[in-house]
PDB file of C-alpha atoms in Angstrom:
ATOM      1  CA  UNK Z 186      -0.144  -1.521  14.300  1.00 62.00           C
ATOM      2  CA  UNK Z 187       2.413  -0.664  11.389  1.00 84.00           C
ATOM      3  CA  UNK Z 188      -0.417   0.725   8.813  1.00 94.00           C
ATOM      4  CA  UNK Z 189      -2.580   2.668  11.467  1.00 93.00           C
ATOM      5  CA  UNK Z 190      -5.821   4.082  10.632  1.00 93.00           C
ATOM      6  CA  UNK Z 191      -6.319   6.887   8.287  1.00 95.00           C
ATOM      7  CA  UNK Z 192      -3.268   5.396   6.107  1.00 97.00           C
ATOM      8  CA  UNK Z 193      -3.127   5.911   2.468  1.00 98.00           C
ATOM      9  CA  UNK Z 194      -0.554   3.535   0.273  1.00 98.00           C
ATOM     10  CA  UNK Z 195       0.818   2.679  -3.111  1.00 98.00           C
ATOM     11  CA  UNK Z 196       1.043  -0.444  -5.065  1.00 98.00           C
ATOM     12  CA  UNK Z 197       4.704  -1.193  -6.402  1.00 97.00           C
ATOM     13  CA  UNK Z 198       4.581  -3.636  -9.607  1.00 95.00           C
ATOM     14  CA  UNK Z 199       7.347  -6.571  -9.280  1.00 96.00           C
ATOM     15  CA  UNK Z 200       7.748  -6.815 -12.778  1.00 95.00           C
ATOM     16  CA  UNK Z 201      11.509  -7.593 -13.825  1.00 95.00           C
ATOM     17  CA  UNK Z 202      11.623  -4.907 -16.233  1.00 93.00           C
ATOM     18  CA  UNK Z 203      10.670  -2.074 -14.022  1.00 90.00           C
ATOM     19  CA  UNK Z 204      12.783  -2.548 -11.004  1.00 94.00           C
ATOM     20  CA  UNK Z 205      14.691   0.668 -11.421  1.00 95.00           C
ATOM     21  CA  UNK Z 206      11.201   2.230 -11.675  1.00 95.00           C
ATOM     22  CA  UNK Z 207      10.252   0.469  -8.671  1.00 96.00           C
ATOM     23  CA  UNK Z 208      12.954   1.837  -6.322  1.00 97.00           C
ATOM     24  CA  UNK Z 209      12.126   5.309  -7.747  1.00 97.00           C
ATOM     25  CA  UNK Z 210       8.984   4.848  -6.871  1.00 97.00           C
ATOM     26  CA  UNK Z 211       9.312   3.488  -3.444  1.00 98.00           C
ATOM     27  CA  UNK Z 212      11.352   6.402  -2.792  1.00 98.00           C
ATOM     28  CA  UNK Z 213       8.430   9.112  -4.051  1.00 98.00           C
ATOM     29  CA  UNK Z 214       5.911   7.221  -1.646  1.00 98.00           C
ATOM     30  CA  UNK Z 215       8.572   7.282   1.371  1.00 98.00           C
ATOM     31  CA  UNK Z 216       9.313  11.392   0.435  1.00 97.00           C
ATOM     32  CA  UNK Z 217       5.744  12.130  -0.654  1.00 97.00           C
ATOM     33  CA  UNK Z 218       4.450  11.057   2.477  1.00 96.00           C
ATOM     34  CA  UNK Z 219       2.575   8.257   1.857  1.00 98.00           C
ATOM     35  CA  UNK Z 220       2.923   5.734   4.398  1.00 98.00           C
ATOM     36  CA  UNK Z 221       3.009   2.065   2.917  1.00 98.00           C
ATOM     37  CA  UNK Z 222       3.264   0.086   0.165  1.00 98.00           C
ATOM     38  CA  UNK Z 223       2.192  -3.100  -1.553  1.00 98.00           C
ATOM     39  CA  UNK Z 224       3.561  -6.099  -3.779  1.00 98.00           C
ATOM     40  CA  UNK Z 225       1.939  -8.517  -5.261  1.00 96.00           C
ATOM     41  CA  UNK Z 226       3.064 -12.140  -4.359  1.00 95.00           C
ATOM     42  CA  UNK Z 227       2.909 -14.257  -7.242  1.00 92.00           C
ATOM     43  CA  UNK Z 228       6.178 -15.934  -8.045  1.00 89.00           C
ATOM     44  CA  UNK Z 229       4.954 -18.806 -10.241  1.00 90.00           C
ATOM     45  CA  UNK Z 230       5.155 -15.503 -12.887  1.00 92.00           C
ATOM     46  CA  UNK Z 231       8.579 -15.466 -14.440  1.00 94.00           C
ATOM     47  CA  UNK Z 232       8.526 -11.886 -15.467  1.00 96.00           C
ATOM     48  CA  UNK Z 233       7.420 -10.943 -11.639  1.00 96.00           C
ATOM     49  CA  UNK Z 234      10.472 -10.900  -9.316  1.00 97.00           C
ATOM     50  CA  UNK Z 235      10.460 -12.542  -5.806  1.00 96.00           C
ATOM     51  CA  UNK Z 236       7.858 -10.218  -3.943  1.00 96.00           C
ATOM     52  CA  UNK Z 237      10.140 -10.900   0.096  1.00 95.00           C
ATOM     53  CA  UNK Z 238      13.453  -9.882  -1.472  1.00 97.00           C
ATOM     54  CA  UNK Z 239      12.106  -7.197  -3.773  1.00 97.00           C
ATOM     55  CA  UNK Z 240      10.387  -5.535  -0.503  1.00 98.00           C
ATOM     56  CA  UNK Z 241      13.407  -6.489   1.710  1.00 97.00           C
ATOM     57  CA  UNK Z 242      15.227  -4.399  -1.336  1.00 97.00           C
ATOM     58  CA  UNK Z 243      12.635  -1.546  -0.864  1.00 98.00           C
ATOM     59  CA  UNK Z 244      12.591  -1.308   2.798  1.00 97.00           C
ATOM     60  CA  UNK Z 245      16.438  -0.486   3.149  1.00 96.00           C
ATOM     61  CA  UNK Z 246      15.730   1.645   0.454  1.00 96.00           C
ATOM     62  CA  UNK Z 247      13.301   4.271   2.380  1.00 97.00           C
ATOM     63  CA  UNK Z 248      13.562   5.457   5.797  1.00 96.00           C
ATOM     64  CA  UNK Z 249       9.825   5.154   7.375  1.00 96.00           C
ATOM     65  CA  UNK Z 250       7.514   3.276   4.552  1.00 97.00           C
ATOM     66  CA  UNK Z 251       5.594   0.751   5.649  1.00 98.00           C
ATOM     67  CA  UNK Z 252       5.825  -2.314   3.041  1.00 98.00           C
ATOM     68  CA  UNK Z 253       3.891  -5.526   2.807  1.00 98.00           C
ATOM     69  CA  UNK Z 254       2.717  -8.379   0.013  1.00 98.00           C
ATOM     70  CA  UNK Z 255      -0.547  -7.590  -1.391  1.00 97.00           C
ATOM     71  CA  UNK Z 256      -1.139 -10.844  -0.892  1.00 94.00           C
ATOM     72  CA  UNK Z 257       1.717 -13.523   0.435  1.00 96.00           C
ATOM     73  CA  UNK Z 258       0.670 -17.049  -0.836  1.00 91.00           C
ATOM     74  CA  UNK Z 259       0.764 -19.614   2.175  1.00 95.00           C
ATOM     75  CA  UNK Z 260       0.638 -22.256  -0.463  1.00 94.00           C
ATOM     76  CA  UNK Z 261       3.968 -22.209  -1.803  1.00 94.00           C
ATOM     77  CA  UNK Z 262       4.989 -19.516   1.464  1.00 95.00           C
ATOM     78  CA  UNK Z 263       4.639 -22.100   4.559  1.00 95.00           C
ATOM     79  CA  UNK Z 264       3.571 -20.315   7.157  1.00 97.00           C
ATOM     80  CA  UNK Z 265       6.096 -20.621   9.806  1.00 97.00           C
ATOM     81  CA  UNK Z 266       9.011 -19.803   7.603  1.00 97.00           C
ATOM     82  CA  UNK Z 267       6.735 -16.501   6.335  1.00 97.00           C
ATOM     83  CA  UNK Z 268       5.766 -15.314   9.465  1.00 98.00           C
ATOM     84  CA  UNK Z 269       9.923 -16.031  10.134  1.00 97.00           C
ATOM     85  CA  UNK Z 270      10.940 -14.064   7.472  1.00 97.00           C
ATOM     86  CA  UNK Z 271       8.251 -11.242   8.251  1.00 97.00           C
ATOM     87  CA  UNK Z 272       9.707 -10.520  12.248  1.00 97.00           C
ATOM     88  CA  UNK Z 273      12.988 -10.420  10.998  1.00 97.00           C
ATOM     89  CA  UNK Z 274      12.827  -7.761   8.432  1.00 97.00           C
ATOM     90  CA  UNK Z 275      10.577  -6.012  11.428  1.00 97.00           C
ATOM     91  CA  UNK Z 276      13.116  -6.747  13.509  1.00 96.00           C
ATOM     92  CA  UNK Z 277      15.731  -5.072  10.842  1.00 96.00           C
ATOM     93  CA  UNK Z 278      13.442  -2.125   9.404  1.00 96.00           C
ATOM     94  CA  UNK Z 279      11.910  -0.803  13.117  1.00 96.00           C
ATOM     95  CA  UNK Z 280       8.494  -2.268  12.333  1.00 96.00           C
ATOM     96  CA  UNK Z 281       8.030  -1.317   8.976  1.00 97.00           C
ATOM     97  CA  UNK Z 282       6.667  -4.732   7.610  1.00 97.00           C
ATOM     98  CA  UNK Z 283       2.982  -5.781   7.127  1.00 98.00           C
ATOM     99  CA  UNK Z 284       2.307  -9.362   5.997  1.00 98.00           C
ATOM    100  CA  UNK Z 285      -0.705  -9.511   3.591  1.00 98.00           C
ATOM    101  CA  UNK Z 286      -2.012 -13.453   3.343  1.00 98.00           C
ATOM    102  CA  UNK Z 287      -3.894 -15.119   1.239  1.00 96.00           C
ATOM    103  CA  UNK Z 288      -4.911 -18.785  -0.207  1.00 95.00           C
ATOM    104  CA  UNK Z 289      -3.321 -18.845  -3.139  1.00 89.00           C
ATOM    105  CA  UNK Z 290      -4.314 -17.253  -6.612  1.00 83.00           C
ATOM    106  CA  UNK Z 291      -4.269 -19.857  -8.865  1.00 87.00           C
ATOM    107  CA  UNK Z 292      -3.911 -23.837  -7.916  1.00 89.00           C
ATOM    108  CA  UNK Z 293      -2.556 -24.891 -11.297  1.00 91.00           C
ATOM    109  CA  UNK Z 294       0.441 -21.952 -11.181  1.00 92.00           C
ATOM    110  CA  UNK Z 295       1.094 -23.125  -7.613  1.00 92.00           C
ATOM    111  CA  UNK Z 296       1.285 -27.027  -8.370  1.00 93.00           C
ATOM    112  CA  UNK Z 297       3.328 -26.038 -11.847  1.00 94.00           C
ATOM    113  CA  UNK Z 298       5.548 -24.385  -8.807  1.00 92.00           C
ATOM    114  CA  UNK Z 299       5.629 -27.215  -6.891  1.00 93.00           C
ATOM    115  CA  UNK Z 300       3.057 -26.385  -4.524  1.00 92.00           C
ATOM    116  CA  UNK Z 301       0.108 -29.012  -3.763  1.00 93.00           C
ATOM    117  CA  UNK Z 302      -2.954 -28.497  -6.445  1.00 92.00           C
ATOM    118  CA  UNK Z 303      -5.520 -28.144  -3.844  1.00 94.00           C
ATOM    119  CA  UNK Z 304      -8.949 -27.589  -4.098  1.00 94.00           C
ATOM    120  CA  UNK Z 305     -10.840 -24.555  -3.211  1.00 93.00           C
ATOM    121  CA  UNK Z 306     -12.329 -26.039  -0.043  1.00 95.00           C
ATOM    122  CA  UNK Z 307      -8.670 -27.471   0.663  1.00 96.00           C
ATOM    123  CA  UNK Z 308      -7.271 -24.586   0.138  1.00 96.00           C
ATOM    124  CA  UNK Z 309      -9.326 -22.342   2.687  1.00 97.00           C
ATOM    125  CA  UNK Z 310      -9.028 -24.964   5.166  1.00 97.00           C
ATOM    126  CA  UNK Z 311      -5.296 -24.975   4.601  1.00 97.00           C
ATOM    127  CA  UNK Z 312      -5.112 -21.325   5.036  1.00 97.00           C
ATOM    128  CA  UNK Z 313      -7.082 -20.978   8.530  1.00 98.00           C
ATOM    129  CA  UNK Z 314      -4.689 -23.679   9.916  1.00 98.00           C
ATOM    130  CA  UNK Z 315      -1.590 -21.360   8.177  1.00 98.00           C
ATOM    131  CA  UNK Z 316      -3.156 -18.387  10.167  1.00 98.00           C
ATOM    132  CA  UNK Z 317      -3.308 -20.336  13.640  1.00 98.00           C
ATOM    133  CA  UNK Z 318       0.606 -21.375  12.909  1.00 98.00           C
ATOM    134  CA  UNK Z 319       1.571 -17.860  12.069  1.00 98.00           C
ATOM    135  CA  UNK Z 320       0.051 -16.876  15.440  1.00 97.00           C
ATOM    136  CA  UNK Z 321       1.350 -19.570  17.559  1.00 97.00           C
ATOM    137  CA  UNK Z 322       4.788 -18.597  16.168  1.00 97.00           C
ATOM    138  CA  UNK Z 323       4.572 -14.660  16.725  1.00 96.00           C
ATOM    139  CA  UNK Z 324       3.558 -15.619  20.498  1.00 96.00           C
ATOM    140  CA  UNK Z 325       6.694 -14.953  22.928  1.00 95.00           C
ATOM    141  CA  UNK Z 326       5.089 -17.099  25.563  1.00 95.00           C
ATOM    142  CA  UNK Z 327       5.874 -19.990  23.294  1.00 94.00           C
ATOM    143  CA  UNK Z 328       9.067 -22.075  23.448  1.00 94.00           C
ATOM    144  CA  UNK Z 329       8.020 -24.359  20.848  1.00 95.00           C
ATOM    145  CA  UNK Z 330       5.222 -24.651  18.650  1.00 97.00           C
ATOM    146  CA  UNK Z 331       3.660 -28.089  18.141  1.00 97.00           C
ATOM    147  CA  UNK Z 332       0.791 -27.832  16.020  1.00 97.00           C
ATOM    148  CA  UNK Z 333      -0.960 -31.068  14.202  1.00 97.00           C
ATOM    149  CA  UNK Z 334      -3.242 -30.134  11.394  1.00 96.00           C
ATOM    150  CA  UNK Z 335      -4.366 -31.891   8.073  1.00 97.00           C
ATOM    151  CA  UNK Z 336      -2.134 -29.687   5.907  1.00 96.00           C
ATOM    152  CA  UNK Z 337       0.135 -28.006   8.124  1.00 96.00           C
ATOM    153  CA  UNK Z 338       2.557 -29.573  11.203  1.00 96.00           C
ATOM    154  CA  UNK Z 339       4.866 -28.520  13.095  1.00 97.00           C
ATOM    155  CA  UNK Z 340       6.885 -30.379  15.942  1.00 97.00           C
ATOM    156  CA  UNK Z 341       8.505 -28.345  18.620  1.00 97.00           C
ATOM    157  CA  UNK Z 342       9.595 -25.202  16.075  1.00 97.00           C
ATOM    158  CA  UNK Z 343      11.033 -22.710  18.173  1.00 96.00           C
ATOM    159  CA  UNK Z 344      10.146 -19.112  17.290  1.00 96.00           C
ATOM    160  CA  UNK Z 345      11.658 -16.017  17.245  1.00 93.00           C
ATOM    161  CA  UNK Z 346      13.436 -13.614  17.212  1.00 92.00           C
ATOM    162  CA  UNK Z 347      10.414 -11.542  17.780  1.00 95.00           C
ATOM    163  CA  UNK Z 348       9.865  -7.931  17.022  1.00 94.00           C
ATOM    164  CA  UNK Z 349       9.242  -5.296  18.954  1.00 93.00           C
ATOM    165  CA  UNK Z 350       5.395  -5.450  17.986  1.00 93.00           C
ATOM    166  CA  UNK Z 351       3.607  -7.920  16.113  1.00 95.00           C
ATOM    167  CA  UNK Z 352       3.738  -8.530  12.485  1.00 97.00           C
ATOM    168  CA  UNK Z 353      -0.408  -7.662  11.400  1.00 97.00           C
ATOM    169  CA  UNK Z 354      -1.636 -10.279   9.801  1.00 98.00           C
ATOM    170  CA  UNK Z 355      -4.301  -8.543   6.672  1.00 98.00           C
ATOM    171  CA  UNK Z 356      -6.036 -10.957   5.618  1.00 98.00           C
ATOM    172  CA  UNK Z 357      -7.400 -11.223   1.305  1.00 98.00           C
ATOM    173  CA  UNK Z 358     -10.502 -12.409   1.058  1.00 97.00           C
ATOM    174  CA  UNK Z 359     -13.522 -12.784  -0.549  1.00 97.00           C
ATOM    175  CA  UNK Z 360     -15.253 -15.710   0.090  1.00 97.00           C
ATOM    176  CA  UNK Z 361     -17.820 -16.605   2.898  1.00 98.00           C
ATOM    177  CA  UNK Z 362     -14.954 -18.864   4.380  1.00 98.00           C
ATOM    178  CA  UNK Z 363     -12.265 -16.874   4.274  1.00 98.00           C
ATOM    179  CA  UNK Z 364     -14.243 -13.435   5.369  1.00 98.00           C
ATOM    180  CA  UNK Z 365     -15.471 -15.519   8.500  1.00 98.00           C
ATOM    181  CA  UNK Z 366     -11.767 -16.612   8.943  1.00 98.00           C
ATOM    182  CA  UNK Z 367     -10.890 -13.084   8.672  1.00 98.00           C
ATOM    183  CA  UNK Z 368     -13.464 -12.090  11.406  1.00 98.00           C
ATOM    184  CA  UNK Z 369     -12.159 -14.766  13.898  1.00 98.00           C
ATOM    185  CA  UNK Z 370      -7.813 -14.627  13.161  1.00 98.00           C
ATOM    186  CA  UNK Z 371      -7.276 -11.732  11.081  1.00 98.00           C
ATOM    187  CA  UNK Z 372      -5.842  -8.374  11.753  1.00 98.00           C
ATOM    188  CA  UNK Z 373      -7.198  -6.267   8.958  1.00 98.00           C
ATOM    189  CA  UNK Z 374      -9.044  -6.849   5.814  1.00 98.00           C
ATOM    190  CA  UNK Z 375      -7.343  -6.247   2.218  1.00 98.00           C
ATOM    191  CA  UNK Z 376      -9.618  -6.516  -0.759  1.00 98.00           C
ATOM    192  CA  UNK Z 377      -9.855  -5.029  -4.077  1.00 97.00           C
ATOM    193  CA  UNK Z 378     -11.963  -2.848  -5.615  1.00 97.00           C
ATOM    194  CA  UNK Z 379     -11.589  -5.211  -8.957  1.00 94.00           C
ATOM    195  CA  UNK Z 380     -12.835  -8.024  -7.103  1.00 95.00           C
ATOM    196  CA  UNK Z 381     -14.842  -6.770  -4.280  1.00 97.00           C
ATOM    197  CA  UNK Z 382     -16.572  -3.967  -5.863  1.00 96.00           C
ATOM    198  CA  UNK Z 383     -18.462  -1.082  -3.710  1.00 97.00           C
ATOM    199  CA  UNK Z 384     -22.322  -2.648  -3.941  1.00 96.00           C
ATOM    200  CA  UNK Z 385     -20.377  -6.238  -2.574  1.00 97.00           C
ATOM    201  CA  UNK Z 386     -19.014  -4.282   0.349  1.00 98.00           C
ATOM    202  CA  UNK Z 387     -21.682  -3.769   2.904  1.00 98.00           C
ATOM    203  CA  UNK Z 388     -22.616  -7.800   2.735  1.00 98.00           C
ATOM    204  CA  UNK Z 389     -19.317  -8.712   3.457  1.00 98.00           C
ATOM    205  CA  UNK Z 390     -18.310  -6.481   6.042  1.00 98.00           C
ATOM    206  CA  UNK Z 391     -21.235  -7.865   7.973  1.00 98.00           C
ATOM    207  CA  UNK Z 392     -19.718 -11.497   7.880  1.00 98.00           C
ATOM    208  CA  UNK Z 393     -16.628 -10.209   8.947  1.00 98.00           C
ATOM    209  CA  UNK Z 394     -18.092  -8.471  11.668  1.00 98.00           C
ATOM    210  CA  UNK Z 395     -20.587 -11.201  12.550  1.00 98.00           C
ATOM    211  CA  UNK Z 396     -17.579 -13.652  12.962  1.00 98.00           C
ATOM    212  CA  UNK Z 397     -15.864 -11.595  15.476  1.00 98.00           C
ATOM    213  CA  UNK Z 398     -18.509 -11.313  17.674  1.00 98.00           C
ATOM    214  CA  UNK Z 399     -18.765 -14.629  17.387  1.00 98.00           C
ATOM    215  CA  UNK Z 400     -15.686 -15.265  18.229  1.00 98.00           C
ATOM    216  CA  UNK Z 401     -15.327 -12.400  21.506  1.00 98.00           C
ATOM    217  CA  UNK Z 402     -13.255 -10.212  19.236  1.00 98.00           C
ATOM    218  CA  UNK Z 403     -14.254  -6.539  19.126  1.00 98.00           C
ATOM    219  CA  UNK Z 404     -14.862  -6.128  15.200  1.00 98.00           C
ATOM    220  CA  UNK Z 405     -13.745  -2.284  15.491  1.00 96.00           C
ATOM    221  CA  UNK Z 406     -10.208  -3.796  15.960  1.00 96.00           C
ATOM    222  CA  UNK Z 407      -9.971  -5.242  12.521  1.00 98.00           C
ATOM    223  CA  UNK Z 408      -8.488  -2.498  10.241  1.00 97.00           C
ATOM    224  CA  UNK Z 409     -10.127  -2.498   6.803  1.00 98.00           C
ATOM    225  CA  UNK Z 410      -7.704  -1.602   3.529  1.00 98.00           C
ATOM    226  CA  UNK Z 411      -9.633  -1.348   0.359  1.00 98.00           C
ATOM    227  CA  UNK Z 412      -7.024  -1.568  -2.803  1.00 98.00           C
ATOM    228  CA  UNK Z 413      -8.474   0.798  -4.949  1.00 98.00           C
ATOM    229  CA  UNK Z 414      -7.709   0.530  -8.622  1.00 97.00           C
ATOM    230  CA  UNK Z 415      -7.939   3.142 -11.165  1.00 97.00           C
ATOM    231  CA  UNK Z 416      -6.657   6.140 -12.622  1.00 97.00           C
ATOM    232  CA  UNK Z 417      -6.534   9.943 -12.018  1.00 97.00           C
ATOM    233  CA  UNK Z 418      -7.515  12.315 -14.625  1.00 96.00           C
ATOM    234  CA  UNK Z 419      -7.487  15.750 -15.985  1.00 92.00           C
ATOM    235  CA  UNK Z 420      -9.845  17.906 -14.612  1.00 87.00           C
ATOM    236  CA  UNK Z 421     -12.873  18.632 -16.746  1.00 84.00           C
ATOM    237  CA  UNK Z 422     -12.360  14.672 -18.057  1.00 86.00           C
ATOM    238  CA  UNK Z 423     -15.396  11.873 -16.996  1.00 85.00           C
ATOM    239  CA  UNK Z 424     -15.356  10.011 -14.286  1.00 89.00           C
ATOM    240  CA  UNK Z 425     -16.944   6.929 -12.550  1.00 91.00           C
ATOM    241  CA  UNK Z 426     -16.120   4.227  -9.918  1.00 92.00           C
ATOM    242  CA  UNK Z 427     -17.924   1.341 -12.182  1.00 86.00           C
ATOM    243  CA  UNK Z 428     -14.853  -0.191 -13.172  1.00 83.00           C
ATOM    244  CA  UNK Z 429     -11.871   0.919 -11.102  1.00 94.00           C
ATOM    245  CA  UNK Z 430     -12.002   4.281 -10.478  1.00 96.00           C
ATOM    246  CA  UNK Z 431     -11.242   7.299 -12.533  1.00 96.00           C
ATOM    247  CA  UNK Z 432     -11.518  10.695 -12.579  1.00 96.00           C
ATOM    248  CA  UNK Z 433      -9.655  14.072 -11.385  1.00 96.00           C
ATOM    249  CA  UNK Z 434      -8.469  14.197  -7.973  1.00 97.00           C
ATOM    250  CA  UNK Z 435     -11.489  15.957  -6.462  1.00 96.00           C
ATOM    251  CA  UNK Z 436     -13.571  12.824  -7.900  1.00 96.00           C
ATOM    252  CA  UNK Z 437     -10.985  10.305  -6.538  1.00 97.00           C
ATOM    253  CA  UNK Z 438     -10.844  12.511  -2.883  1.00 97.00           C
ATOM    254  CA  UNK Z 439     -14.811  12.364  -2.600  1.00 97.00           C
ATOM    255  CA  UNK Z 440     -14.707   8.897  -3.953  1.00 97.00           C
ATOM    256  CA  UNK Z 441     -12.776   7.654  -1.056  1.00 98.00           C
ATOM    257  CA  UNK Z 442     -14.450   9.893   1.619  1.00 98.00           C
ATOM    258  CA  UNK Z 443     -17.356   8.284   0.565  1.00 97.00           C
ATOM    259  CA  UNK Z 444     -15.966   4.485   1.167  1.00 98.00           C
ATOM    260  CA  UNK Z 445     -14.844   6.013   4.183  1.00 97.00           C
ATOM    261  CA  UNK Z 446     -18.131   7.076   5.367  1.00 97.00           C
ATOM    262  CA  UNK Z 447     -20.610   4.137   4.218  1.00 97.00           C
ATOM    263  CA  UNK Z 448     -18.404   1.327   3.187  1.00 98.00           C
ATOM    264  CA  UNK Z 449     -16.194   1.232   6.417  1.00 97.00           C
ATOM    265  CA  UNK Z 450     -12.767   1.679   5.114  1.00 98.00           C
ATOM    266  CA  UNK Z 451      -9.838   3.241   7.166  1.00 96.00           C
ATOM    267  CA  UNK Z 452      -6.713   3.389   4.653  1.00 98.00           C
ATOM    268  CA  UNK Z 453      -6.573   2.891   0.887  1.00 98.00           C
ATOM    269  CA  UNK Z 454      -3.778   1.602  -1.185  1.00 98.00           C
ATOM    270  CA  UNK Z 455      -3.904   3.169  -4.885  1.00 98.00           C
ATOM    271  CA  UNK Z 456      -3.344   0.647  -7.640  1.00 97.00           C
ATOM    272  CA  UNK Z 457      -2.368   2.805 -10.774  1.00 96.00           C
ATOM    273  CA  UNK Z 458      -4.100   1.367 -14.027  1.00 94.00           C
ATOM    274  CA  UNK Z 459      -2.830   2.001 -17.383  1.00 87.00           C
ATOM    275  CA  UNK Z 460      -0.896   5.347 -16.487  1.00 84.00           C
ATOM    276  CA  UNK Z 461       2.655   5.885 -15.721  1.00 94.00           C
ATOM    277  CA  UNK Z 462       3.182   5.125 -11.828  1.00 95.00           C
ATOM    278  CA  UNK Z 463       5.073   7.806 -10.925  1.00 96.00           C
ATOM    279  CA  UNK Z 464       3.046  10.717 -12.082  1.00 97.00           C
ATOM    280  CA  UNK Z 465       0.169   9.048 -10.936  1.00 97.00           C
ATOM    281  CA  UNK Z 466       1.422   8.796  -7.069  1.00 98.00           C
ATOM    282  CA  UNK Z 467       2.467  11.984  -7.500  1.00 97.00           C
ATOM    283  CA  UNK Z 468      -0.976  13.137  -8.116  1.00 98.00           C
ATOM    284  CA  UNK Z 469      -2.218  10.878  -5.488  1.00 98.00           C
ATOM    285  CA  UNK Z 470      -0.125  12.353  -2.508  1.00 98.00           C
ATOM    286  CA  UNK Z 471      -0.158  15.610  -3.481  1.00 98.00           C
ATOM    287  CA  UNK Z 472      -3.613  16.175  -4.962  1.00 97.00           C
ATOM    288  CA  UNK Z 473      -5.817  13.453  -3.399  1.00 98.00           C
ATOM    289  CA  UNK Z 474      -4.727  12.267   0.143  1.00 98.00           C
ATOM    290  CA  UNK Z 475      -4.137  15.875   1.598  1.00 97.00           C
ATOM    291  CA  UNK Z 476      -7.682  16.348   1.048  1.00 96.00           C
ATOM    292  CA  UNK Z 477      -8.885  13.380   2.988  1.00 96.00           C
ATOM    293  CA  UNK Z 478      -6.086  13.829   5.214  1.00 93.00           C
ATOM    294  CA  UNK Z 479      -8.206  17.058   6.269  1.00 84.00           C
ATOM    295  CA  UNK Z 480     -11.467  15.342   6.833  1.00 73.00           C
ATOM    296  CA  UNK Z 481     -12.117  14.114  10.114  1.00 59.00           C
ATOM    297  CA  UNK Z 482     -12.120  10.266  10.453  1.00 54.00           C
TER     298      UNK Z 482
END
């Protein structure tokens, strides 16, 4: 597994105007000791770069940070091209490459785009058949892939070149569908705190683990990643994990401890919220992570 357990990351904005700041940044998380980061894949925004060639940008850029899409859209990404693209900048980086999926954001962005305007039930159904394709391409017993669904097809595609270890497949969702999907085909789990808030947590993991049983998977083999947004404060300044959380690093370190503990989280990726990005992975390598670092899994 390229993020193993116990892994704490950064999120890297794609935004035009900051690529100089997100090099620098990439290059703090690789130095700092952090040990991945995250883009966000939505390319329908015009001031967002392209999330595969800013990461393919990032990865030469450090020398052993993980770095994945937080999430890839298998709309407009087809799946066996993605999953193409993924092994080969494996193949190029030594395994630093996780592929985040998900369904797609926003269906009138992705038909604007060129994409098919699908509807939520579509769209789900489209993504479990991307997942199976993404598999059946990653698997070096295969020659060629045929593969007849009613969104996706392929006829004889002939994968490779394949890495030396799989490309995980972390899996955004939210949904009863797609957290049942994620139980049965997915590798990890990658929600957000904005969207999946602490009280939602318990409920869902049990889906997710209830569909891997199900299924004759071990659920302890799906790594859960909880994108935690927020910011980190002064000491001696308020702080709460309503909305995102904030607070000095103590509050952040015992924050995440206690996801750890009760919510069933292995590695965190830190989503800095109206705050310069820099300092604030500065503060969270230095100040937060050595302290969970510390604490025994």
């Amino acid at each position: 597994m390229t993020i193993p357990t116990g892994s704490f990351g950064i999120n890297i904005d794609p935004s035009a105007t900051g690529s100089a700041a997100a090099l620098r940044l990439a290059r703090l998380a690789d130095e700092s000791g952090l040990d991945f980061a995250g883009v966000q894949d939505h390319l329908y925004h015009p001031e967002f770069l392209d999330a595969w060639t800013l990461i393919s940008t990032l990865t030469a850029s450090t020398g052993r940070l993980t770095l994945l899409p937080n999430v890839a859209n298998t709309v407009l990404r087809l799946p066996a091209p993605l999953i193409k693209a993924a092994n080969t900048l494996s193949h190029l980086s030594g395994g630093r490459v996780a592929l985040g999926v998900g369904a797609g954001a926003s269906a009138p962005a992705i038909a604007a785009y060129g994409g098919p305007q699908y509807t939520p039930g579509q769209a789900v159904g489209a993504f479990e058949e991307a997942l199976h394709v993404m598999r059946a391409m990653s698997d070096p017993a295969r020659n060629d892939v045929h593969f007849t669904g009613e969104h996706h097809h392929l006829r004889g595609a002939r994968p490779g070149p394949f890495p030396a270890q799989p490309v995980p497949l972390m899996v955004g969702a939210y949904g009863p569908r797609m957290l049942r999907i994620t139980g049965r085909l997915g590798d990890g789990w990658l929600p957000s705190n904005g969207y999946a808030p602490p009280e939602r947590i318990p409920g869902m993991q049990r889906v997710i683990d209830d569909a891997a049983t199900a299924a004759g998977r071990d659920p302890r083999t799906i790594q859960r990643i909880y994108n935690v947004m927020g910011t980190i404060t002064g000491e001696g300044t308020p702080a709460s994990d309503s909305n995102g959380i904030v607070g000095p690093p103590d509050f952040w370190a015992d924050t995440l401890l206690r996801y750890r503990e009760e919510l069933g989280f292995d590695s965190f990726l830190f989503w800095p919220v109206n705050a310069d990005s820099e300092t604030q992975a500065a503060l969270f390598a230095e100040q937060v992570v050595p302290q969970l670092r510390t604490t025994k899994q």
